[in-house]
XYZ file of C-alpha atoms in Angstrom:
390
model
C 24.606 -11.593 -4.078
C 23.075 -15.093 -4.289
C 24.872 -17.695 -5.816
C 24.172 -21.237 -4.503
C 25.800 -24.790 -5.717
C 23.182 -25.484 -7.667
C 25.332 -28.927 -7.967
C 23.602 -29.990 -5.398
C 20.057 -28.899 -6.253
C 17.883 -31.807 -7.580
C 14.863 -31.130 -9.812
C 11.918 -34.124 -9.335
C 10.304 -35.869 -12.088
C 6.983 -33.525 -11.361
C 9.633 -30.417 -11.306
C 10.528 -31.356 -15.508
C 7.533 -31.146 -16.238
C 5.861 -28.780 -14.045
C 8.961 -26.445 -15.265
C 9.091 -27.298 -18.512
C 8.722 -24.342 -20.311
C 11.293 -22.423 -18.235
C 13.963 -25.062 -18.765
C 13.819 -25.061 -22.292
C 14.400 -21.473 -22.052
C 18.325 -21.195 -23.026
C 18.520 -18.615 -20.417
C 16.757 -20.681 -17.666
C 17.429 -23.903 -18.591
C 18.488 -26.553 -15.917
C 21.434 -24.530 -14.079
C 18.785 -21.525 -13.555
C 15.328 -23.186 -12.761
C 17.669 -25.123 -9.594
C 18.854 -21.647 -8.780
C 15.243 -20.409 -8.621
C 14.092 -23.768 -6.464
C 17.470 -22.561 -4.156
C 16.417 -19.721 -3.953
C 14.448 -17.828 -0.946
C 12.310 -14.758 -1.353
C 10.431 -11.856 1.302
C 7.721 -10.752 -0.019
C 5.850 -7.798 2.428
C 2.507 -6.650 1.773
C -0.389 -9.378 0.490
C -2.284 -6.840 -0.808
C -2.487 -5.071 -4.182
C 1.059 -5.621 -5.452
C 1.589 -9.020 -3.284
C -0.937 -10.841 -4.963
C 0.456 -10.680 -8.297
C 4.204 -11.172 -7.399
C 4.164 -13.981 -5.062
C 0.743 -15.907 -7.831
C 3.795 -15.407 -10.550
C 7.298 -16.249 -7.734
C 5.471 -19.428 -6.430
C 4.082 -21.107 -10.161
C 8.039 -19.723 -11.794
C 9.510 -22.299 -8.321
C 10.879 -20.201 -5.896
C 11.888 -22.767 -3.257
C 10.773 -20.529 0.055
C 8.607 -17.448 -0.212
C 8.443 -15.391 3.162
C 5.336 -13.523 3.903
C 5.281 -10.679 6.115
C 1.175 -9.231 6.844
C -0.690 -8.339 9.773
C -4.192 -7.147 7.579
C -7.501 -9.534 7.400
C -8.809 -9.737 3.745
C -11.969 -6.689 3.464
C -14.501 -7.057 0.439
C -12.692 -3.960 -0.553
C -9.875 -5.580 -1.516
C -11.178 -8.321 -4.151
C -10.994 -5.639 -6.520
C -7.266 -5.434 -6.571
C -5.789 -8.599 -4.511
C -6.057 -11.322 -6.653
C -4.684 -13.782 -4.714
C -7.965 -13.569 -2.003
C -11.070 -15.302 -2.393
C -14.476 -14.220 -1.412
C -14.544 -17.153 1.061
C -11.468 -15.624 2.902
C -12.895 -12.297 3.685
C -12.341 -11.436 7.557
C -9.653 -13.908 7.537
C -6.056 -13.063 7.786
C -4.373 -12.399 4.267
C -1.495 -14.263 4.998
C -3.341 -17.396 5.418
C -5.057 -16.842 2.617
C -2.043 -16.059 0.223
C -0.558 -19.650 1.829
C -3.689 -20.957 0.580
C -3.160 -20.195 -3.180
C 0.822 -20.246 -3.241
C 0.097 -24.149 -2.733
C -2.989 -24.556 -4.495
C -0.375 -23.286 -7.607
C 2.609 -24.497 -5.784
C 2.910 -27.238 -3.107
C 6.605 -27.665 -3.240
C 6.793 -24.189 -2.193
C 8.028 -23.826 1.501
C 6.001 -21.076 2.812
C 7.065 -19.113 5.880
C 4.821 -16.484 7.478
C 4.751 -13.592 9.891
C 1.597 -12.134 10.933
C 3.071 -9.067 12.483
C 3.773 -5.148 11.361
C 7.935 -4.881 9.895
C 9.263 -2.589 12.526
C 13.139 -0.845 13.394
C 12.937 -3.827 16.555
C 11.766 -7.529 13.984
C 13.204 -6.099 10.682
C 16.651 -7.787 10.914
C 15.776 -10.866 11.664
C 12.951 -11.517 9.468
C 14.886 -10.245 6.163
C 18.297 -11.633 7.025
C 17.530 -15.529 6.027
C 16.238 -14.532 2.379
C 17.722 -14.086 -1.280
C 15.420 -10.952 -2.454
C 13.016 -8.719 -0.309
C 10.124 -7.203 -2.230
C 8.292 -4.100 -1.160
C 4.711 -4.216 -1.377
C 3.681 -1.946 1.265
C 2.422 1.310 1.086
C 3.600 4.183 2.866
C 6.230 5.921 3.570
C 7.503 4.883 6.818
C 7.261 1.385 5.934
C 9.899 1.681 2.777
C 12.339 3.558 4.761
C 12.111 0.687 6.899
C 12.567 -2.050 4.516
C 15.262 0.203 2.524
C 17.076 0.278 5.330
C 17.560 -2.759 6.686
C 18.366 -4.319 3.062
C 21.344 -2.374 3.013
C 22.370 -2.925 6.630
C 22.004 -6.658 5.302
C 23.190 -5.951 1.637
C 20.176 -7.381 0.485
C 17.806 -6.419 -3.206
C 15.234 -4.774 -2.029
C 12.589 -4.639 -5.828
C 10.190 -2.041 -5.002
C 7.094 -0.883 -6.290
C 4.678 1.817 -5.968
C 0.367 2.493 -7.396
C -1.579 5.540 -7.165
C -4.485 5.872 -9.189
C -3.829 4.855 -12.306
C -0.038 5.728 -12.527
C 2.760 2.836 -11.218
C 6.445 2.711 -10.645
C 9.163 -0.122 -10.128
C 13.344 -0.491 -9.567
C 15.580 -2.860 -7.721
C 17.122 -1.047 -5.009
C 20.353 -2.147 -3.398
C 21.562 -4.648 -6.020
C 25.314 -4.454 -7.437
C 26.546 -1.266 -6.525
C 23.176 0.451 -7.031
C 21.440 3.781 -5.391
C 18.530 2.588 -2.781
C 15.509 3.937 -1.602
C 16.610 6.995 -0.019
C 18.623 8.307 -3.534
C 15.120 8.184 -5.379
C 13.647 10.431 -1.974
C 16.558 11.852 0.414
C 13.901 12.891 2.464
C 9.889 12.104 3.314
C 7.404 14.232 1.743
C 4.543 16.007 3.851
C 2.391 13.951 5.938
C -0.817 14.508 3.983
C 0.612 15.847 0.781
C 0.605 11.934 -0.820
C -2.962 10.696 -0.083
C -3.401 6.690 0.097
C -5.564 4.737 -1.898
C -8.023 4.440 0.408
C -8.717 8.652 -0.751
C -7.137 8.723 -3.931
C -8.088 5.760 -5.334
C -6.739 2.467 -7.540
C -7.217 1.268 -10.642
C -7.460 -2.756 -9.955
C -5.659 -3.772 -13.195
C -2.683 -1.212 -12.272
C -0.606 -3.237 -8.886
C -0.786 -6.070 -11.111
C 0.961 -4.673 -13.959
C 3.565 -3.177 -11.648
C 3.460 -6.574 -9.146
C 4.531 -8.601 -11.967
C 7.138 -6.479 -13.160
C 8.526 -6.638 -9.601
C 8.113 -10.499 -9.931
C 10.089 -10.441 -12.862
C 12.763 -8.176 -11.774
C 13.282 -10.758 -8.818
C 13.188 -13.805 -11.441
C 15.659 -12.079 -13.154
C 17.809 -11.157 -9.885
C 17.910 -15.072 -9.266
C 18.677 -16.774 -12.402
C 21.542 -13.566 -13.031
C 19.686 -13.138 -16.923
C 19.226 -9.552 -18.748
C 19.495 -6.269 -17.668
C 18.080 -5.012 -14.037
C 15.861 -2.792 -13.314
C 18.888 -0.929 -11.035
C 19.965 2.721 -11.426
C 16.743 3.437 -13.621
C 13.242 3.953 -12.114
C 10.352 2.370 -14.753
C 7.281 4.881 -14.445
C 3.619 3.321 -15.958
C 0.606 5.520 -16.558
C -2.166 3.381 -17.237
C -4.016 5.913 -18.701
C -1.746 6.714 -21.748
C -0.616 3.031 -21.662
C 2.869 4.987 -21.644
C 6.197 3.565 -20.076
C 8.728 6.011 -19.564
C 12.365 5.215 -17.663
C 14.487 7.738 -15.762
C 18.452 7.053 -14.768
C 18.856 6.803 -10.796
C 22.312 7.170 -9.257
C 24.037 6.443 -5.907
C 24.005 10.076 -4.351
C 27.546 10.102 -3.324
C 26.769 13.038 -0.092
C 24.173 10.283 1.341
C 24.138 9.468 4.881
C 25.538 6.608 5.711
C 22.588 4.293 6.993
C 23.884 3.020 10.433
C 20.779 1.684 11.897
C 17.645 1.215 12.086
C 15.476 4.293 13.211
C 11.765 5.575 14.747
C 10.198 5.642 11.059
C 7.160 7.003 11.952
C 9.181 9.718 13.574
C 11.450 10.050 10.262
C 8.440 10.868 8.551
C 7.245 13.164 10.709
C 3.858 11.563 11.699
C 4.355 10.528 15.197
C 4.268 14.234 15.443
C 1.403 15.108 13.363
C -0.777 12.613 15.443
C 0.162 13.698 18.433
C -1.356 17.290 17.083
C -4.395 16.010 15.479
C -5.405 13.482 18.155
C -4.724 16.508 20.599
C -7.577 18.599 18.122
C -9.738 16.077 17.347
C -10.254 15.087 20.632
C -11.816 18.950 21.099
C -14.092 18.183 18.323
C -17.340 17.117 19.854
C -19.664 14.107 18.044
C -22.718 12.883 17.308
C -23.442 9.652 16.704
C -25.290 8.994 12.980
C -28.920 7.730 15.124
C -28.635 11.544 16.945
C -27.980 12.508 13.979
C -30.525 11.065 12.512
C -33.392 12.831 14.948
C -31.953 16.447 14.211
C -32.460 15.411 10.342
C -36.481 14.106 11.449
C -36.575 17.023 13.876
C -38.872 20.607 12.443
C -35.855 22.508 12.660
C -33.883 24.327 10.501
C -31.156 25.772 12.137
C -28.590 23.498 11.141
C -26.389 21.882 8.007
C -24.965 19.023 7.499
C -21.635 19.364 4.897
C -20.113 16.173 3.111
C -16.327 17.382 2.650
C -16.240 13.571 0.642
C -14.979 13.627 -3.201
C -17.738 14.778 -6.033
C -17.177 11.037 -7.349
C -17.797 9.579 -3.359
C -20.984 11.818 -2.186
C -22.010 10.258 -6.526
C -22.349 7.469 -5.210
C -23.632 7.658 -1.780
C -24.693 10.303 0.499
C -27.390 11.348 3.350
C -30.223 13.121 2.378
C -30.040 16.890 2.802
C -26.320 16.680 2.703
C -23.553 19.806 0.987
C -20.625 18.666 -0.894
C -18.266 20.351 0.301
C -14.861 18.803 0.033
C -12.371 18.558 2.872
C -9.553 19.689 -0.198
C -11.686 23.063 -0.777
C -11.619 23.157 3.036
C -8.315 23.061 2.821
C -7.381 25.503 0.244
C -9.958 28.309 1.733
C -12.516 27.860 -1.106
C -15.042 25.967 0.961
C -14.659 28.310 4.405
C -15.631 31.170 2.372
C -18.842 28.633 1.120
C -19.596 27.538 4.538
C -19.365 31.210 6.252
C -21.495 32.744 3.018
C -24.212 29.130 4.207
C -23.622 29.371 7.913
C -25.158 32.148 9.481
C -25.022 30.998 12.888
C -27.127 27.263 11.772
C -25.199 24.439 13.646
C -23.040 22.350 11.946
C -22.671 18.722 11.539
C -19.885 17.830 8.968
C -19.805 14.001 7.879
C -17.576 11.806 5.331
C -16.759 7.912 4.943
C -15.994 7.420 8.085
C -15.414 10.497 10.439
C -11.404 11.069 9.241
C -11.765 13.325 6.655
C -14.468 15.432 8.733
C -12.898 15.674 11.697
C -10.109 17.211 9.492
C -11.524 19.829 8.225
C -13.396 20.371 11.420
C -9.985 21.363 13.094
C -8.968 24.032 9.978
C -12.706 25.235 10.702
C -12.192 25.789 13.625
C -9.068 27.899 13.392
C -11.089 30.336 11.764
C -13.898 30.203 14.317
C -16.419 27.873 13.119
C -17.366 25.120 16.058
C -18.578 22.290 13.997
C -19.685 18.708 15.320
C -18.421 15.363 13.976
C -20.721 12.481 12.596
C -19.409 9.444 13.807
C -18.506 6.883 11.975
C -19.453 9.094 8.687
C -21.566 7.418 6.043
C -20.409 4.243 6.396
C -21.595 4.170 9.896
C -24.864 5.338 8.272
C -25.636 2.622 5.800
C -24.935 0.120 8.922
C -27.340 1.395 11.543
C -29.978 4.418 10.571
C -30.209 3.016 6.009
C -29.159 0.569 4.786
C -30.461 1.133 0.945
C -27.058 3.268 1.323
C -24.503 1.653 -0.491
C -21.072 0.797 0.880
C -17.531 1.214 -0.922
């Protein structure tokens, strides 16, 4: 897949000094370092996985790095997205990443794509690069990247993380399996929580991202055994690695074109249904809720549908914790029925999404409620700044 004419690649005196520890490795040497300099890698995402990945690829001497991202740096990113710094909060991640890359290696060409990868632009964006690295965090993007790599015959270096666990492999390389061999069908929408909902150990993406960087370098220099055909699983709590075999599925569907991946993953239908359900839920602002709480009336109840550990971090006075998971499995519904007693029901979460979902479930069993717009984040911002945000 990648076979440059290394005789045409010249190393500078700075290159010899910068990469001296590579050059004395027999498996890398002069030829391997020239291959790295001639190579191009596209990293999709500059979050938890993309951060260590980009740092080490730049340091290794990759000649050209493309970065795809459309987000800005947020304070909550800094716990794990180590390529970004406090001074970059509120600014584009791709600009932050480029600045840090050039601090490490000013000779690395850096291409920026401040856009969301989609079926219309994916093939054009990935086509110029030798290796594609998936640093995304959602199923539509992963299927899109996979299918685009298959169509363009590009190796896809994959990683994913959640809470304390991560996995990594190499797809579509030397006849090996692709992402659809691991996940022929996407899971039902909402079954797999995001890191925003479930959390993630900040160090975890560092481990998985470095593994992705290692596999990328091995592919480029043509040394060692890659993870193609092997899924590496890592549990940080147990400090345990294990490996599963992956094989191409002989009856998998042939990928002929890029499709609507939101629809394929069931998100477009779910989003439309959720939007319809949520639009029927009455809302209240946090300042209006404050007036309710300050009133002398006691004919209301305020439920907090976040997780217990979130409730420990911050809470609105007088709120009752009934997690969304309990409402979904029915236990919370019974609790609310016992407490409800004809009171006016208000519900909140971190920003208003989970509480709206909880209220749509309760509405189906005849319990009407009012959603607190913006949740406890808005409460901290607009009512009580002593309540910590997270």
